Coordinates of C-alpha atoms in Angstrom, one line a residue:
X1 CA 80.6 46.6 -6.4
X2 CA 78.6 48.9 -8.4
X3 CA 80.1 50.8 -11.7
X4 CA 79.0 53.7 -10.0
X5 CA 81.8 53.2 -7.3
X6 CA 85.2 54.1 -7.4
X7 CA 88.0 52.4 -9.4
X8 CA 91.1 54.3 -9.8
X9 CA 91.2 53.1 -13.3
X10 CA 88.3 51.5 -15.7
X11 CA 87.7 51.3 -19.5
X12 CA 84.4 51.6 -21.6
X13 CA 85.0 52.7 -25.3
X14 CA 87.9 55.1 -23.3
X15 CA 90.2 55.1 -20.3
X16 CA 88.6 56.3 -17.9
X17 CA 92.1 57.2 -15.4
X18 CA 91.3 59.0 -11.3
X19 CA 94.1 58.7 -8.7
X20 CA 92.5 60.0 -5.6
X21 CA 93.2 63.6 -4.5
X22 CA 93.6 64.2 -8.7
X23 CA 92.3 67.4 -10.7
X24 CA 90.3 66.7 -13.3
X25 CA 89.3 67.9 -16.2
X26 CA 86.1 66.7 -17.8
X27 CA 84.1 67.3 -21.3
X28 CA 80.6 65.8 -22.0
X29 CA 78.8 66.6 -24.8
X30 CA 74.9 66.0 -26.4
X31 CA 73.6 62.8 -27.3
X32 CA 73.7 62.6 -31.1
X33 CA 75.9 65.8 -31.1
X34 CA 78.6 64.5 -33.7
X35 CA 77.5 62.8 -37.1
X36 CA 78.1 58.7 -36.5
X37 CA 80.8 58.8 -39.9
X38 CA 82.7 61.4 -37.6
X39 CA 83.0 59.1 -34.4
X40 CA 83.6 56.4 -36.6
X41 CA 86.6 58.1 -38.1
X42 CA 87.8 59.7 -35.2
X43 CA 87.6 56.3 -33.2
X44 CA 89.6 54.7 -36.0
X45 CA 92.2 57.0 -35.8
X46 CA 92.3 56.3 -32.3
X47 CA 92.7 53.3 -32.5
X48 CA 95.1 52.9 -35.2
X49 CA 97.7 55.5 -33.2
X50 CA 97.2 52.6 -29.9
X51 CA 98.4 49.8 -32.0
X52 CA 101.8 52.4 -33.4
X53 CA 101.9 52.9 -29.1
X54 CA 101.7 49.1 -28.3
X55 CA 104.6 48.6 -31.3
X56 CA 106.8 51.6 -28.7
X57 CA 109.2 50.2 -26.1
X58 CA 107.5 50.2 -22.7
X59 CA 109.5 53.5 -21.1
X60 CA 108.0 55.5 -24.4
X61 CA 104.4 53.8 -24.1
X62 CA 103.3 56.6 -21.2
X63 CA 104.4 59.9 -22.6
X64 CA 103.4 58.8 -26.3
X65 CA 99.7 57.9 -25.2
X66 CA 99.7 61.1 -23.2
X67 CA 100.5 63.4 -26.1
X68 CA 98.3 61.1 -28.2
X69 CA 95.4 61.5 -26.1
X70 CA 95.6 65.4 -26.1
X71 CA 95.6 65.3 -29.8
X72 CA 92.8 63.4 -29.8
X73 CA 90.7 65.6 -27.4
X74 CA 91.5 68.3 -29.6
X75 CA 90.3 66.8 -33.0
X76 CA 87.0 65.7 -31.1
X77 CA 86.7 69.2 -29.3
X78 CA 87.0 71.1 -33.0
X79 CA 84.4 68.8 -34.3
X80 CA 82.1 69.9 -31.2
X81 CA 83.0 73.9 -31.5
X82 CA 82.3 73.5 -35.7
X83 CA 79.5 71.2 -35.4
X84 CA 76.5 72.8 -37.7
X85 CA 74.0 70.1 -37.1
X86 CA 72.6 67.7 -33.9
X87 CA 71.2 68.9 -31.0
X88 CA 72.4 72.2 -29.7
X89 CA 70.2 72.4 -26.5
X90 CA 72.7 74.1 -24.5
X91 CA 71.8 76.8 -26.4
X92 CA 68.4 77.2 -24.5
X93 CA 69.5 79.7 -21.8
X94 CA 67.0 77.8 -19.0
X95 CA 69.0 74.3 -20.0
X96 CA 72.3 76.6 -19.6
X97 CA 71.0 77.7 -16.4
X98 CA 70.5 74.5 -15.6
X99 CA 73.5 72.7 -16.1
X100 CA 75.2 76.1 -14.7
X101 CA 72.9 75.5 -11.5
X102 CA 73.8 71.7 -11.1
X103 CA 77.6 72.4 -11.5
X104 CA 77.6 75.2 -8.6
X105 CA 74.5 72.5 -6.5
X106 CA 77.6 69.7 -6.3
X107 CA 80.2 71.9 -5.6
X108 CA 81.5 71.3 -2.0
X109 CA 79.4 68.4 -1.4
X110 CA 81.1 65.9 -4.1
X111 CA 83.6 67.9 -5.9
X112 CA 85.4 71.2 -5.5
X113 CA 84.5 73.1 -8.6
X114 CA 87.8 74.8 -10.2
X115 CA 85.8 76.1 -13.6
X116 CA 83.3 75.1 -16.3
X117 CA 82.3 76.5 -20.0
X118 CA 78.5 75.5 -21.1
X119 CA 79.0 75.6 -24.9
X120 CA 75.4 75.0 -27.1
X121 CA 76.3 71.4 -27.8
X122 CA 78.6 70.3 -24.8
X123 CA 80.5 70.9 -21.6
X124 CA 84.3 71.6 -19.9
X125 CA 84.0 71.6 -16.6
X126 CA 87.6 71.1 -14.1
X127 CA 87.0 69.8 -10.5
X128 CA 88.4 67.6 -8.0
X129 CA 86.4 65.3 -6.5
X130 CA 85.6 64.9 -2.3
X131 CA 85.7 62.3 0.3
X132 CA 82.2 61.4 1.2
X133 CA 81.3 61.4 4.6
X134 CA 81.4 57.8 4.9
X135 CA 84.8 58.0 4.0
X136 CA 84.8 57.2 0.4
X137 CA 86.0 58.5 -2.2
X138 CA 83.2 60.1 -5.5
X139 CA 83.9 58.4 -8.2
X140 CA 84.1 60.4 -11.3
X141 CA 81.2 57.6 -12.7
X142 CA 79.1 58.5 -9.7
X143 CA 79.9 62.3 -10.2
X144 CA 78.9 62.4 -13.8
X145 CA 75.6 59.5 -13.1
X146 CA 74.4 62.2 -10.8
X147 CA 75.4 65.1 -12.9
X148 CA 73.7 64.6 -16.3
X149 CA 71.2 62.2 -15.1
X150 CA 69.3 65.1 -12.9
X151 CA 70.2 67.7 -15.5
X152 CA 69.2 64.7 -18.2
X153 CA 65.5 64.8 -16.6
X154 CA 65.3 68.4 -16.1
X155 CA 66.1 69.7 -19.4
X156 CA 64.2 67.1 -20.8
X157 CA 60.8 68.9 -19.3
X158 CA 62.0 72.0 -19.9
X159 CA 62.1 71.2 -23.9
X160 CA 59.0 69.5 -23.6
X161 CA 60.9 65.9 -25.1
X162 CA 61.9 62.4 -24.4
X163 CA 64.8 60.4 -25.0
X164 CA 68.5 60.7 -24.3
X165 CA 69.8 63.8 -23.5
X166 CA 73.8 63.2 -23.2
X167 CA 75.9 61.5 -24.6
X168 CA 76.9 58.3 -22.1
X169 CA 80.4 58.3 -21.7
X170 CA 82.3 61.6 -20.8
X171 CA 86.3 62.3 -21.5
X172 CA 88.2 63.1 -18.6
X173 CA 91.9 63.7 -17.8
X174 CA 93.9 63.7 -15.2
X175 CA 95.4 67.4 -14.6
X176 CA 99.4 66.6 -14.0
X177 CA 100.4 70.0 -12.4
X178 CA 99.8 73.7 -12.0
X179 CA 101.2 74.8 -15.5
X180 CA 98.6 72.3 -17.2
X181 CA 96.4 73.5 -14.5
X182 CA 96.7 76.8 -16.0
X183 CA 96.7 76.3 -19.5
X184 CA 93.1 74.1 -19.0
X185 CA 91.3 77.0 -17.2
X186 CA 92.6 79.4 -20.0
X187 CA 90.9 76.6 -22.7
X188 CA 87.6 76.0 -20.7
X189 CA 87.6 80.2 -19.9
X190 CA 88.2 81.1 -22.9
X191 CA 86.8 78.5 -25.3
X192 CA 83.9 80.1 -27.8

């Protein structure tokens, strides 16, 4: 089995959490976009609210991570919107263009593109991923391999460098219904 293929649930440095037929919403950002003492702090943080959720009786465990994991998005995301130095190659119209272009190229082939903000140092982009033709199911992993390694490449020629381009791992949630559904597309619409 590759790590490319689909697994409903898997774990690098975060969850990584797809039930089949599920909306998801997804932000990647630049390689090098947020200063290491930042991650650093943020990942503490993160992990010293899991321990606090491991201490919660099992029926709390669930919500309490949800609501935990949405704050967390939300401190990371501010840091990416206020961010005043790494890269901000998104900024380039052609690699906006680019990553706009590749969004709309997989769009009915291995997802069904909802909506998608290109900011100058990361993306938001809601979908739900297809059934292949050979009957499986794309992996988010595969979705985002095939994503930001074309786009990766591409941009990479376009700014005349080398070297990484994204960031590896990508945060995605699971959309629960139609009001989250909502209030996502009004973040990712409307986000600066």
């Amino acid at each position: 089995m590759s790590s490319l293929d689909f697994k409903p649930f898997y774990r690098k440095n975060l969850p990584h959490i797809q039930p089949p037929g599920a909306i998801l919403f997804v932000t990647f950002r630049l390689a090098d976009s947020l200063p290491r003492h930042v991650i650093q702090q943020l990942c503490d943080e993160r992990d010293a609210i899991e321990k606090q959720i491991a201490a919660l009786p099992d029926a709390q465990q669930k919500m309490e991570r949800y609501l935990a994991h949405k704050k967390q998005f939300a401190k990371w995301d501010r840091y990416l919107d206020r961010a005043d130095s790494g890269p901000m190659w998104l900024k380039e119209t052609a690699v906006a263009q680019l990553v706009t272009n590749s969004l709309h190229h997989l769009d009915g082939d291995k997802y069904d593109l909802d909506c998608y903000s290109v900011m100058s140092n990361h993306v938001h982009v809601v979908f739900q991923p297809l059934w292949g033709k050979d009957g499986r199911y794309f992996a988010i992993a595969r979705i985002m391999h095939s994503l930001k390694g074309y786009t990766a490449t591409e941009a990479n020629k376009v700014l005349g460098r080398n070297g990484r381009f994204w960031q590896e791992e990508s945060y995605d949630h699971v959309v629960r219904d139609e009001a989250e559904l909502n209030r996502i597309r009004q973040y990712v619409l409307y986000n600066p």
